[in-house]
Amino acid sequence: MGPSSAAARALPCHGPAVWTGSDLAASGAWLRRPTPGQLAELATAVRTVRTRGTPMLRVTAAQFPAPAWHTELQATAHELTHGCGVAVVRRIPVEGFRPAEREQLLWGLGRHLGTPVSQDVTGHMLGRLPAAGPPAASPGAFRTDDADTTALLCLRPARASLVSSAALHNAVLDRGPELLDRLYRTHHLDRGPRLPALAVPLAHRTERHFSLRYDRHRIEAAQARPEVPRLTHEDVALFDLLDAAAASPALRLDLDLSPGDLLLLDNHAVLHTLAFTPPRATAPEATADALRLWLTPHQPRDLPAEFWGDTARGPHGTRGGVPPRDVITHRSPFHAKEPA
């Protein structure tokens, strides 16, 4: 019985990727606290990049010399892919770096984790997240980003809520097993007016991993396109179940982030929400609330091309992200494909 068969999909997920918020909070194994030596190494690496004058987008892991960080991040990358899917590096002293140096810092650490991919149609590789309204008073709408890994360096206090994708699979199996197969069907994600809707299955399962990509807002936004099939009552019931399970205090982890915290997520294993605390009126205006990278890990999990749609093959072996204008595929080869 193969892992992609209907019978295998109907089995509960097990392993370190299945967790509840209380279990993860109690373990603390996903928290990282840099040593004084690592922080000194980080400052030296940023100075090295500045001294050489290498443009940030051309900086490789070798050009950002941080051997202690490299060892730590390689272990973290393995945990993201094969473990719980989340890690937080606590309190990098970002206040000691100028805005451009903070970007170099995140870029350099990210290159030790993987290869950045574009975050918009203009080809931007490093995102600067602006304020997004009031602080999170509720878990909000859980989603995944369009890449294997998200690296988010907070510059302002934030509240993140996280939930295990595999735990959501088990919740569907428990509360609505008749809806489970719909996770593996082709759905369409809106990507704005300049790109066609992305036609992909929401889930894929192997013997080792359950992978989920979910963003209800983008699924519903794609319904405005005449070429996109209409959602059924059963689809809506599935999304309602996923949203309710993700927001449940029994499953989610609410996480307070401080300036200098680096949040790392495997988007196949973890859904998230994020909201920033508005600045005080007396605080100086910041250039961004957070800096973000989307990354293809050096050793990513095995996923079929149809899971990525027209972003399956990028430059330098990357996958995911948003195709820049000059490489846009206007019609996905999986657009009309439905799984058997």
Short mmCIF file of N, CA and C in Angstrom, two decimals, residues 21-163:
data_model
loop_
_atom_site.label_atom_id
_atom_site.label_comp_id
_atom_site.label_asym_id
_atom_site.label_seq_id
_atom_site.Cartn_x
_atom_site.Cartn_y
_atom_site.Cartn_z
N GLY A 21 -0.01 22.74 20.90
CA GLY A 21 0.69 23.91 21.39
C GLY A 21 1.25 23.72 22.79
N SER A 22 0.48 23.08 23.66
CA SER A 22 0.96 22.88 25.03
C SER A 22 2.16 21.95 25.07
N ASP A 23 2.14 20.91 24.24
CA ASP A 23 3.28 19.99 24.20
C ASP A 23 4.53 20.70 23.71
N LEU A 24 4.38 21.50 22.66
CA LEU A 24 5.55 22.18 22.09
C LEU A 24 6.09 23.22 23.07
N ALA A 25 5.19 23.95 23.72
CA ALA A 25 5.63 24.96 24.68
C ALA A 25 6.38 24.32 25.84
N ALA A 26 5.93 23.14 26.26
CA ALA A 26 6.57 22.47 27.39
C ALA A 26 7.94 21.92 27.03
N SER A 27 8.14 21.53 25.77
CA SER A 27 9.41 20.90 25.39
C SER A 27 10.55 21.91 25.32
N GLY A 28 10.30 23.05 24.67
CA GLY A 28 11.34 24.06 24.53
C GLY A 28 12.51 23.66 23.66
N ALA A 29 12.47 22.45 23.07
CA ALA A 29 13.61 21.98 22.28
C ALA A 29 13.80 22.78 21.00
N TRP A 30 12.78 23.49 20.57
CA TRP A 30 12.82 24.25 19.33
C TRP A 30 13.36 25.67 19.54
N LEU A 31 13.65 26.03 20.78
CA LEU A 31 14.20 27.34 21.09
C LEU A 31 15.72 27.32 21.00
N ARG A 32 16.29 28.37 20.42
CA ARG A 32 17.74 28.50 20.32
C ARG A 32 18.15 29.84 20.95
N ARG A 33 19.18 29.83 21.76
CA ARG A 33 19.70 31.05 22.35
C ARG A 33 21.17 31.17 21.99
N PRO A 34 21.52 32.15 21.16
CA PRO A 34 22.91 32.28 20.71
C PRO A 34 23.85 32.52 21.88
N THR A 35 25.04 31.96 21.77
CA THR A 35 26.08 32.19 22.77
C THR A 35 26.76 33.53 22.49
N PRO A 36 27.47 34.08 23.46
CA PRO A 36 28.24 35.31 23.19
C PRO A 36 29.20 35.15 22.02
N GLY A 37 29.80 33.97 21.89
CA GLY A 37 30.70 33.72 20.77
C GLY A 37 29.99 33.77 19.43
N GLN A 38 28.76 33.22 19.37
CA GLN A 38 28.00 33.26 18.13
C GLN A 38 27.60 34.69 17.78
N LEU A 39 27.23 35.48 18.78
CA LEU A 39 26.86 36.86 18.51
C LEU A 39 28.06 37.67 18.01
N ALA A 40 29.21 37.42 18.58
CA ALA A 40 30.42 38.10 18.10
C ALA A 40 30.74 37.68 16.68
N GLU A 41 30.57 36.41 16.40
CA GLU A 41 30.81 35.89 15.05
C GLU A 41 29.86 36.52 14.05
N LEU A 42 28.62 36.74 14.46
CA LEU A 42 27.63 37.36 13.59
C LEU A 42 28.02 38.79 13.24
N ALA A 43 28.45 39.55 14.25
CA ALA A 43 28.88 40.93 14.00
C ALA A 43 30.08 40.97 13.07
N THR A 44 31.00 40.02 13.26
CA THR A 44 32.18 39.96 12.39
C THR A 44 31.79 39.64 10.96
N ALA A 45 30.84 38.73 10.78
CA ALA A 45 30.41 38.35 9.43
C ALA A 45 29.77 39.54 8.72
N VAL A 46 28.95 40.31 9.43
CA VAL A 46 28.32 41.48 8.82
C VAL A 46 29.38 42.50 8.43
N ARG A 47 30.37 42.73 9.30
CA ARG A 47 31.45 43.66 8.97
C ARG A 47 32.23 43.19 7.75
N THR A 48 32.44 41.87 7.65
CA THR A 48 33.17 41.32 6.51
C THR A 48 32.44 41.60 5.21
N VAL A 49 31.13 41.41 5.21
CA VAL A 49 30.33 41.68 4.01
C VAL A 49 30.43 43.16 3.63
N ARG A 50 30.33 44.04 4.63
CA ARG A 50 30.41 45.47 4.36
C ARG A 50 31.78 45.85 3.81
N THR A 51 32.84 45.30 4.39
CA THR A 51 34.19 45.64 3.97
C THR A 51 34.45 45.21 2.53
N ARG A 52 33.98 44.04 2.18
CA ARG A 52 34.20 43.54 0.81
C ARG A 52 33.34 44.28 -0.20
N GLY A 53 32.22 44.85 0.24
CA GLY A 53 31.36 45.59 -0.67
C GLY A 53 30.57 44.72 -1.62
N THR A 54 30.40 43.44 -1.30
CA THR A 54 29.63 42.54 -2.16
C THR A 54 28.15 42.88 -2.08
N PRO A 55 27.46 43.07 -3.21
CA PRO A 55 26.01 43.32 -3.15
C PRO A 55 25.31 42.19 -2.40
N MET A 56 24.32 42.55 -1.61
CA MET A 56 23.70 41.57 -0.72
C MET A 56 23.20 40.33 -1.46
N LEU A 57 22.56 40.53 -2.60
CA LEU A 57 21.97 39.40 -3.32
C LEU A 57 23.03 38.44 -3.85
N ARG A 58 24.27 38.87 -3.88
CA ARG A 58 25.34 37.99 -4.36
C ARG A 58 26.11 37.32 -3.23
N VAL A 59 25.74 37.64 -2.00
CA VAL A 59 26.43 37.05 -0.85
C VAL A 59 26.01 35.60 -0.69
N THR A 60 26.98 34.70 -0.65
CA THR A 60 26.73 33.28 -0.43
C THR A 60 27.05 32.93 1.02
N ALA A 61 26.78 31.69 1.40
CA ALA A 61 27.11 31.25 2.75
C ALA A 61 28.61 31.36 2.99
N ALA A 62 29.42 31.04 1.98
CA ALA A 62 30.87 31.11 2.14
C ALA A 62 31.34 32.54 2.33
N GLN A 63 30.60 33.52 1.77
CA GLN A 63 30.99 34.92 1.90
C GLN A 63 30.43 35.57 3.16
N PHE A 64 29.68 34.80 3.94
CA PHE A 64 29.18 35.26 5.23
C PHE A 64 29.75 34.32 6.28
N PRO A 65 31.02 34.55 6.68
CA PRO A 65 31.75 33.56 7.49
C PRO A 65 31.22 33.46 8.91
N ALA A 66 30.48 32.38 9.16
CA ALA A 66 29.89 32.16 10.48
C ALA A 66 29.86 30.66 10.76
N PRO A 67 31.03 30.05 11.00
CA PRO A 67 31.09 28.59 11.14
C PRO A 67 30.24 28.04 12.27
N ALA A 68 30.20 28.73 13.42
CA ALA A 68 29.37 28.22 14.52
C ALA A 68 27.89 28.29 14.16
N TRP A 69 27.49 29.36 13.50
CA TRP A 69 26.11 29.46 13.04
C TRP A 69 25.80 28.41 11.98
N HIS A 70 26.76 28.15 11.09
CA HIS A 70 26.54 27.16 10.04
C HIS A 70 26.21 25.79 10.65
N THR A 71 26.98 25.39 11.63
CA THR A 71 26.74 24.10 12.28
C THR A 71 25.37 24.07 12.94
N GLU A 72 25.04 25.15 13.64
CA GLU A 72 23.75 25.24 14.33
C GLU A 72 22.59 25.24 13.34
N LEU A 73 22.73 26.01 12.26
CA LEU A 73 21.64 26.13 11.30
C LEU A 73 21.45 24.85 10.49
N GLN A 74 22.51 24.09 10.26
CA GLN A 74 22.34 22.81 9.58
C GLN A 74 21.51 21.86 10.42
N ALA A 75 21.77 21.84 11.73
CA ALA A 75 20.96 21.01 12.63
C ALA A 75 19.53 21.52 12.68
N THR A 76 19.36 22.83 12.69
CA THR A 76 18.03 23.42 12.71
C THR A 76 17.26 23.10 11.44
N ALA A 77 17.94 23.17 10.29
CA ALA A 77 17.29 22.86 9.02
C ALA A 77 16.76 21.42 9.01
N HIS A 78 17.53 20.50 9.57
CA HIS A 78 17.08 19.11 9.64
C HIS A 78 15.85 18.99 10.54
N GLU A 79 15.83 19.73 11.63
CA GLU A 79 14.69 19.71 12.54
C GLU A 79 13.45 20.33 11.89
N LEU A 80 13.65 21.36 11.10
CA LEU A 80 12.52 21.97 10.41
C LEU A 80 11.88 20.98 9.44
N THR A 81 12.70 20.25 8.70
CA THR A 81 12.19 19.34 7.68
C THR A 81 11.68 18.04 8.26
N HIS A 82 12.37 17.51 9.25
CA HIS A 82 12.06 16.16 9.74
C HIS A 82 11.56 16.14 11.18
N GLY A 83 11.51 17.30 11.84
CA GLY A 83 11.06 17.35 13.22
C GLY A 83 9.75 18.09 13.35
N CYS A 84 9.68 19.02 14.31
CA CYS A 84 8.42 19.71 14.60
C CYS A 84 8.11 20.82 13.60
N GLY A 85 9.09 21.25 12.78
CA GLY A 85 8.83 22.24 11.74
C GLY A 85 8.95 23.68 12.16
N VAL A 86 9.38 23.94 13.41
CA VAL A 86 9.50 25.31 13.89
C VAL A 86 10.75 25.45 14.75
N ALA A 87 11.39 26.62 14.66
CA ALA A 87 12.51 26.96 15.54
C ALA A 87 12.49 28.48 15.73
N VAL A 88 12.91 28.90 16.91
CA VAL A 88 13.01 30.33 17.21
C VAL A 88 14.39 30.59 17.80
N VAL A 89 15.14 31.47 17.14
CA VAL A 89 16.42 31.93 17.67
C VAL A 89 16.13 33.21 18.45
N ARG A 90 16.35 33.16 19.76
CA ARG A 90 15.98 34.25 20.63
C ARG A 90 17.04 35.35 20.69
N ARG A 91 16.58 36.54 20.49
CA ARG A 91 17.26 37.78 20.86
C ARG A 91 18.62 38.01 20.21
N ILE A 92 18.62 38.07 18.89
CA ILE A 92 19.76 38.63 18.18
C ILE A 92 19.72 40.14 18.39
N PRO A 93 20.79 40.79 18.82
CA PRO A 93 20.75 42.21 19.19
C PRO A 93 20.67 43.13 17.96
N VAL A 94 19.49 43.17 17.34
CA VAL A 94 19.34 43.94 16.10
C VAL A 94 19.51 45.44 16.34
N GLU A 95 19.30 45.89 17.58
CA GLU A 95 19.43 47.32 17.84
C GLU A 95 20.87 47.80 17.65
N GLY A 96 21.82 46.88 17.62
CA GLY A 96 23.21 47.25 17.41
C GLY A 96 23.61 47.31 15.95
N PHE A 97 22.65 47.07 15.04
CA PHE A 97 22.94 47.07 13.61
C PHE A 97 22.09 48.14 12.93
N ARG A 98 22.65 48.74 11.90
CA ARG A 98 21.89 49.69 11.10
C ARG A 98 20.92 48.92 10.21
N PRO A 99 19.88 49.59 9.67
CA PRO A 99 18.88 48.87 8.86
C PRO A 99 19.48 48.01 7.75
N ALA A 100 20.44 48.53 6.98
CA ALA A 100 21.04 47.75 5.90
C ALA A 100 21.81 46.55 6.45
N GLU A 101 22.42 46.72 7.62
CA GLU A 101 23.17 45.62 8.23
C GLU A 101 22.23 44.52 8.72
N ARG A 102 21.05 44.89 9.18
CA ARG A 102 20.06 43.88 9.58
C ARG A 102 19.66 43.02 8.39
N GLU A 103 19.51 43.65 7.24
CA GLU A 103 19.18 42.90 6.04
C GLU A 103 20.32 41.96 5.65
N GLN A 104 21.55 42.45 5.73
CA GLN A 104 22.70 41.60 5.45
C GLN A 104 22.78 40.44 6.43
N LEU A 105 22.44 40.70 7.68
CA LEU A 105 22.47 39.68 8.73
C LEU A 105 21.49 38.56 8.40
N LEU A 106 20.24 38.92 8.11
CA LEU A 106 19.24 37.89 7.80
C LEU A 106 19.60 37.16 6.52
N TRP A 107 20.04 37.91 5.51
CA TRP A 107 20.41 37.28 4.24
C TRP A 107 21.55 36.27 4.46
N GLY A 108 22.56 36.67 5.22
CA GLY A 108 23.69 35.78 5.45
C GLY A 108 23.30 34.53 6.20
N LEU A 109 22.50 34.66 7.25
CA LEU A 109 22.05 33.48 7.98
C LEU A 109 21.16 32.61 7.10
N GLY A 110 20.31 33.26 6.30
CA GLY A 110 19.43 32.50 5.41
C GLY A 110 20.20 31.67 4.39
N ARG A 111 21.33 32.20 3.91
CA ARG A 111 22.12 31.46 2.91
C ARG A 111 22.73 30.20 3.51
N HIS A 112 22.90 30.16 4.83
CA HIS A 112 23.36 28.93 5.48
C HIS A 112 22.23 27.91 5.61
N LEU A 113 20.98 28.36 5.49
CA LEU A 113 19.83 27.47 5.55
C LEU A 113 19.39 26.98 4.18
N GLY A 114 19.52 27.83 3.16
CA GLY A 114 19.03 27.46 1.85
C GLY A 114 19.23 28.56 0.84
N THR A 115 18.44 28.50 -0.24
CA THR A 115 18.53 29.46 -1.35
C THR A 115 17.26 30.30 -1.37
N PRO A 116 17.36 31.63 -1.30
CA PRO A 116 16.16 32.48 -1.33
C PRO A 116 15.41 32.38 -2.65
N VAL A 117 14.09 32.55 -2.58
CA VAL A 117 13.24 32.60 -3.76
C VAL A 117 12.45 33.91 -3.74
N SER A 118 11.95 34.30 -4.90
CA SER A 118 11.25 35.58 -5.06
C SER A 118 9.95 35.60 -4.26
N GLN A 119 9.65 36.78 -3.69
CA GLN A 119 8.43 36.95 -2.91
C GLN A 119 7.35 37.75 -3.62
N ASP A 120 7.65 38.28 -4.82
CA ASP A 120 6.64 39.01 -5.57
C ASP A 120 7.04 39.03 -7.04
N VAL A 121 6.17 39.59 -7.88
CA VAL A 121 6.40 39.58 -9.33
C VAL A 121 7.55 40.48 -9.75
N THR A 122 8.01 41.36 -8.86
CA THR A 122 9.16 42.20 -9.18
C THR A 122 10.47 41.50 -8.85
N GLY A 123 10.39 40.31 -8.28
CA GLY A 123 11.60 39.54 -8.01
C GLY A 123 12.29 39.86 -6.70
N HIS A 124 11.61 40.53 -5.78
CA HIS A 124 12.23 40.84 -4.49
C HIS A 124 12.48 39.56 -3.69
N MET A 125 13.72 39.41 -3.24
CA MET A 125 14.11 38.23 -2.48
C MET A 125 14.02 38.45 -0.97
N LEU A 126 14.08 39.70 -0.53
CA LEU A 126 14.01 40.00 0.89
C LEU A 126 12.80 40.89 1.14
N GLY A 127 11.87 40.39 1.95
CA GLY A 127 10.65 41.13 2.22
C GLY A 127 10.78 42.01 3.44
N ARG A 128 10.19 43.19 3.37
CA ARG A 128 10.12 44.10 4.51
C ARG A 128 8.65 44.23 4.89
N LEU A 129 8.28 43.64 6.01
CA LEU A 129 6.88 43.58 6.38
C LEU A 129 6.48 44.85 7.12
N PRO A 130 5.43 45.56 6.64
CA PRO A 130 4.94 46.77 7.31
C PRO A 130 3.99 46.40 8.44
N ALA A 131 3.60 47.41 9.20
CA ALA A 131 2.61 47.20 10.27
C ALA A 131 1.33 46.65 9.67
N ALA A 132 0.70 45.75 10.38
CA ALA A 132 -0.50 45.08 9.87
C ALA A 132 -1.67 45.25 10.82
N GLY A 133 -1.89 46.48 11.31
CA GLY A 133 -3.04 46.72 12.15
C GLY A 133 -2.77 46.44 13.61
N PRO A 134 -3.82 46.23 14.39
CA PRO A 134 -3.68 46.07 15.83
C PRO A 134 -3.04 44.74 16.19
N PRO A 135 -2.54 44.61 17.43
CA PRO A 135 -1.95 43.35 17.84
C PRO A 135 -2.98 42.23 17.82
N ALA A 136 -2.50 41.01 17.65
CA ALA A 136 -3.40 39.88 17.52
C ALA A 136 -4.15 39.65 18.82
N ALA A 137 -5.48 39.77 18.77
CA ALA A 137 -6.31 39.46 19.93
C ALA A 137 -6.93 38.08 19.78
N SER A 138 -6.79 37.49 18.60
CA SER A 138 -7.31 36.15 18.33
C SER A 138 -6.35 35.50 17.36
N PRO A 139 -6.43 34.18 17.19
CA PRO A 139 -5.46 33.51 16.34
C PRO A 139 -5.56 33.88 14.87
N GLY A 140 -6.70 34.44 14.42
CA GLY A 140 -6.78 34.91 13.04
C GLY A 140 -6.84 33.79 12.02
N ALA A 141 -6.47 34.12 10.78
CA ALA A 141 -6.55 33.18 9.67
C ALA A 141 -5.20 32.50 9.47
N PHE A 142 -5.16 31.21 9.70
CA PHE A 142 -3.91 30.47 9.55
C PHE A 142 -3.63 30.19 8.08
N ARG A 143 -2.34 30.21 7.73
CA ARG A 143 -1.96 30.00 6.33
C ARG A 143 -0.53 29.49 6.27
N THR A 144 -0.13 29.15 5.05
CA THR A 144 1.27 28.83 4.77
C THR A 144 1.78 29.82 3.72
N ASP A 145 3.11 30.02 3.70
CA ASP A 145 3.74 30.84 2.66
C ASP A 145 4.09 29.97 1.47
N ASP A 146 4.39 30.63 0.34
CA ASP A 146 4.65 29.92 -0.92
C ASP A 146 6.12 29.52 -1.05
N ALA A 147 6.65 28.86 -0.06
CA ALA A 147 8.03 28.39 -0.11
C ALA A 147 8.20 27.28 0.91
N ASP A 148 9.28 26.53 0.79
CA ASP A 148 9.55 25.48 1.76
C ASP A 148 9.70 26.05 3.16
N THR A 149 10.53 27.10 3.28
CA THR A 149 10.91 27.63 4.59
C THR A 149 10.70 29.14 4.64
N THR A 150 10.20 29.63 5.75
CA THR A 150 10.12 31.06 6.03
C THR A 150 11.09 31.40 7.15
N ALA A 151 11.89 32.44 6.94
CA ALA A 151 12.76 32.98 7.99
C ALA A 151 12.34 34.42 8.24
N LEU A 152 11.90 34.72 9.47
CA LEU A 152 11.35 36.02 9.79
C LEU A 152 12.13 36.62 10.96
N LEU A 153 12.78 37.75 10.72
CA LEU A 153 13.54 38.45 11.75
C LEU A 153 12.69 39.62 12.26
N CYS A 154 12.23 39.53 13.51
CA CYS A 154 11.36 40.55 14.07
C CYS A 154 12.15 41.79 14.46
N LEU A 155 11.61 42.96 14.10
CA LEU A 155 12.18 44.24 14.50
C LEU A 155 11.26 44.98 15.46
N ARG A 156 10.06 44.45 15.64
CA ARG A 156 9.07 45.02 16.54
C ARG A 156 8.34 43.87 17.22
N PRO A 157 7.85 44.04 18.46
CA PRO A 157 7.13 42.96 19.13
C PRO A 157 5.97 42.44 18.28
N ALA A 158 5.78 41.13 18.29
CA ALA A 158 4.76 40.49 17.47
C ALA A 158 4.16 39.31 18.22
N ARG A 159 3.00 38.90 17.77
CA ARG A 159 2.36 37.68 18.26
C ARG A 159 2.18 36.74 17.08
N ALA A 160 2.77 35.56 17.18
CA ALA A 160 2.60 34.52 16.17
C ALA A 160 1.78 33.40 16.78
N SER A 161 0.89 32.84 15.99
CA SER A 161 0.17 31.64 16.37
C SER A 161 0.51 30.56 15.35
N LEU A 162 0.87 29.38 15.84
CA LEU A 162 1.34 28.29 15.00
C LEU A 162 0.49 27.05 15.26
N VAL A 163 0.37 26.21 14.22
CA VAL A 163 -0.34 24.95 14.38
C VAL A 163 0.29 23.91 13.47
#
